[in-house]
Amino acid sequence: MKTLSFSNILMAISALLLIGFGAPRFLASIWMAAGDPILQDIAEGKTITEDDQNVLIESRETALSLVDMPRAANDLSLAYVALGATPEKLEKAIASVKASIEMAPISESAWRRLANLQAINPNDHAEAVIAWETARKLSEHEPQVLHDRIRVGTFLYRSMTEEQRALLRMDVETAYKNSRGSLRNYGRANDLLEWLKFLLRDKEKTDFLNR
């Protein structure tokens, strides 16, 4: 009878460990995939149904029951309020995104989502400003998040310090420099043109935004 070598035993143990640890993550990824089309619809501004919302919530909650997954917790915070932010749903959404941040403290999208959610309740604005500034520090030079960060910043402007307001104005200046047309379109679509003109404080830029 052939005797297993020590190296073979180690390989067998390693394989079993990989199966044990890999299976939950594999199953979690399947559940995540089930909800991804609904998440994409939300990102594209499409209307979803209550059934869609429930599927998205179930997919993320099940994935999280299998393995710690920051993205699942972050997605879940959006899913809870996808059809309206009641106080109860908002509380669950904030708790979920905070859990995502605990798992991945340097996730810009999670910090920005937290600022978005806390901006809804005026009593949370002090914390929201901290989340907003943290997200900014993590993505100061990422143009793809500028517009959304500006939008949230306008909600929080009255709770900001002068230094934080200066950062918001810097973001608007950067967005204007990067693509003034895109900024104008975003401002129109989100009813932010007056805010943009106020933050830019420049006649030539105001004239362009008014065209």
Coordinates of C-alpha atoms in Angstrom, one line a residue:
M1 CA 0.0 0.0 0.0
K2 CA 1.4 3.4 -1.0
T3 CA 2.0 5.8 1.8
L4 CA 1.0 9.4 1.4
S5 CA 3.9 11.8 1.7
F6 CA 3.7 14.8 4.0
S7 CA 3.5 17.1 1.0
N8 CA 0.6 15.2 -0.4
I9 CA -1.2 15.4 2.9
L10 CA -0.7 19.2 2.9
M11 CA -2.0 19.5 -0.6
A12 CA -5.1 17.5 0.3
I13 CA -5.7 19.7 3.3
S14 CA -5.2 22.8 1.3
A15 CA -7.7 21.6 -1.3
L16 CA -10.3 20.9 1.4
L17 CA -9.8 24.4 2.8
L18 CA -10.1 26.0 -0.6
I19 CA -13.4 24.2 -1.1
G20 CA -14.6 25.1 2.3
F21 CA -13.8 28.8 1.9
G22 CA -14.5 29.1 -1.8
A23 CA -18.0 27.5 -1.9
P24 CA -19.7 30.2 0.2
R25 CA -18.1 33.0 -1.9
F26 CA -19.1 31.2 -5.1
L27 CA -22.7 30.9 -4.0
A28 CA -22.7 34.5 -2.9
S29 CA -21.5 35.6 -6.3
I30 CA -24.4 33.7 -7.9
W31 CA -26.9 35.5 -5.7
M32 CA -25.2 38.8 -6.5
A33 CA -25.6 38.1 -10.2
A34 CA -29.3 37.5 -9.8
G35 CA -29.8 41.0 -8.6
D36 CA -27.3 42.8 -10.8
P37 CA -29.8 43.6 -13.7
I38 CA -32.1 45.3 -11.3
L39 CA -29.3 47.3 -9.8
Q40 CA -28.3 48.3 -13.4
D41 CA -31.9 49.5 -14.1
I42 CA -31.8 51.7 -11.0
A43 CA -28.4 53.1 -12.1
E44 CA -29.9 54.0 -15.5
G45 CA -32.9 55.7 -13.9
K46 CA -35.4 53.0 -15.0
T47 CA -38.6 52.3 -13.1
I48 CA -38.5 49.1 -11.0
T49 CA -41.3 47.3 -9.3
E50 CA -41.7 46.3 -5.7
D51 CA -41.0 42.7 -6.7
D52 CA -37.8 43.9 -8.3
Q53 CA -36.9 45.6 -5.1
N54 CA -37.6 42.5 -3.1
V55 CA -35.4 40.4 -5.4
L56 CA -32.5 42.9 -5.1
I57 CA -32.8 42.9 -1.3
E58 CA -33.0 39.1 -1.1
S59 CA -30.0 38.7 -3.4
R60 CA -27.8 41.0 -1.2
E61 CA -29.0 39.8 2.2
T62 CA -28.4 36.1 1.1
A63 CA -24.9 36.9 -0.2
L64 CA -24.1 38.6 3.1
S65 CA -25.4 35.6 5.0
L66 CA -22.8 33.5 3.2
V67 CA -19.7 35.8 3.3
D68 CA -18.7 39.3 4.3
M69 CA -19.1 41.3 1.1
P70 CA -18.8 45.1 1.2
R71 CA -20.4 45.6 -2.2
A72 CA -23.4 43.6 -1.2
A73 CA -23.9 45.8 1.9
N74 CA -23.4 48.9 -0.1
D75 CA -25.9 47.7 -2.8
L76 CA -28.4 46.8 0.0
S77 CA -28.3 50.4 1.3
L78 CA -29.6 51.5 -2.1
A79 CA -32.1 48.7 -2.4
Y80 CA -33.9 49.6 0.8
V81 CA -34.7 53.1 -0.4
A82 CA -35.1 52.3 -4.2
L83 CA -38.9 53.0 -4.0
G84 CA -38.9 55.7 -1.3
A85 CA -37.0 56.6 1.8
T86 CA -39.4 56.1 4.7
P87 CA -37.8 56.7 8.2
E88 CA -37.6 52.9 8.8
K89 CA -36.1 52.1 5.3
L90 CA -33.7 55.0 5.7
E91 CA -32.5 53.7 9.0
K92 CA -31.9 50.3 7.5
A93 CA -30.1 51.7 4.5
I94 CA -27.8 53.8 6.7
A95 CA -27.0 50.8 8.9
S96 CA -26.3 48.7 5.8
V97 CA -23.9 51.2 4.3
K98 CA -22.1 51.7 7.6
A99 CA -21.6 47.9 7.7
S100 CA -20.1 48.1 4.2
I101 CA -17.7 50.8 5.5
E102 CA -16.7 48.6 8.4
M103 CA -15.7 45.9 5.9
A104 CA -14.1 48.3 3.5
P105 CA -13.2 51.6 5.2
I106 CA -11.6 53.2 2.1
S107 CA -14.5 52.6 -0.3
E108 CA -15.3 56.0 -1.8
S109 CA -18.7 54.9 -3.1
A110 CA -19.8 53.7 0.4
W111 CA -18.8 57.0 2.0
R112 CA -20.6 58.9 -0.7
R113 CA -23.7 56.7 -0.4
L114 CA -23.6 57.4 3.4
A115 CA -23.5 61.2 2.7
N116 CA -26.4 60.8 0.3
L117 CA -28.6 59.0 2.8
Q118 CA -27.8 61.2 5.7
A119 CA -28.4 64.3 3.7
I120 CA -32.1 63.3 3.5
N121 CA -32.5 63.9 7.3
P122 CA -31.5 67.4 8.5
N123 CA -30.7 66.0 11.9
D124 CA -28.0 63.9 10.3
H125 CA -26.3 66.7 8.3
A126 CA -23.3 67.0 10.7
E127 CA -22.4 63.4 10.2
A128 CA -23.2 63.6 6.5
V129 CA -20.7 66.4 6.0
I130 CA -18.0 64.2 7.5
A131 CA -19.0 61.4 5.2
W132 CA -19.0 63.8 2.2
E133 CA -15.5 65.1 3.0
T134 CA -14.2 61.6 3.6
A135 CA -15.5 60.5 0.2
R136 CA -13.9 63.5 -1.4
K137 CA -10.5 62.7 0.2
L138 CA -10.8 59.2 -1.3
S139 CA -11.6 60.4 -4.8
E140 CA -10.5 63.9 -5.2
H141 CA -9.1 63.3 -8.6
E142 CA -11.8 61.0 -10.0
P143 CA -14.0 63.0 -12.4
Q144 CA -16.7 60.4 -12.7
V145 CA -18.0 61.0 -9.2
L146 CA -17.7 64.8 -9.3
H147 CA -21.3 65.6 -10.3
D148 CA -22.9 63.4 -7.7
R149 CA -20.6 64.7 -5.0
I150 CA -21.5 68.3 -6.0
R151 CA -25.2 67.5 -5.8
V152 CA -24.9 66.1 -2.3
G153 CA -22.7 69.0 -1.3
T154 CA -25.5 71.5 -2.2
F155 CA -27.8 69.7 0.2
L156 CA -25.2 70.0 3.0
Y157 CA -23.9 73.5 2.2
R158 CA -25.5 75.2 5.2
S159 CA -23.9 72.7 7.5
M160 CA -20.4 73.0 6.1
T161 CA -17.5 75.1 7.4
E162 CA -16.0 77.7 5.2
E163 CA -13.1 75.4 4.4
Q164 CA -15.6 72.6 3.3
R165 CA -17.5 75.1 1.2
A166 CA -14.3 76.0 -0.5
L167 CA -13.7 72.4 -1.3
L168 CA -17.2 72.2 -2.8
R169 CA -16.5 75.3 -5.0
M170 CA -13.3 73.7 -6.1
D171 CA -15.2 70.6 -7.2
V172 CA -17.6 72.8 -9.2
E173 CA -14.6 74.6 -10.8
T174 CA -13.0 71.3 -11.7
A175 CA -16.2 69.9 -13.2
Y176 CA -16.7 73.1 -15.2
K177 CA -13.1 72.9 -16.5
N178 CA -13.3 69.2 -17.3
S179 CA -16.6 69.5 -19.3
R180 CA -18.7 72.6 -18.9
G181 CA -21.3 71.2 -21.2
S182 CA -21.7 68.0 -19.1
L183 CA -21.9 70.1 -16.0
R184 CA -24.6 72.3 -17.5
N185 CA -26.6 69.2 -18.6
Y186 CA -26.3 67.7 -15.2
G187 CA -27.3 70.9 -13.5
R188 CA -30.4 71.2 -15.7
A189 CA -31.4 67.5 -15.1
N190 CA -31.1 67.8 -11.3
D191 CA -32.3 71.4 -10.8
L192 CA -28.9 72.6 -9.8
L193 CA -28.2 75.4 -12.2
E194 CA -28.7 78.2 -9.6
W195 CA -26.5 76.4 -7.2
L196 CA -23.8 76.0 -9.9
K197 CA -24.0 79.7 -10.7
F198 CA -23.8 80.6 -7.0
L199 CA -20.7 78.4 -6.4
L200 CA -18.9 79.5 -9.6
R201 CA -19.4 83.2 -9.0
D202 CA -18.3 84.2 -12.5
K203 CA -20.3 86.2 -15.0
E204 CA -18.9 84.4 -18.1
K205 CA -19.6 81.0 -16.6
T206 CA -23.0 82.1 -15.5
D207 CA -23.8 83.2 -19.1
F208 CA -22.7 79.8 -20.4
L209 CA -24.9 78.0 -17.9
N210 CA -27.9 80.2 -18.9
R211 CA -27.6 79.3 -22.6

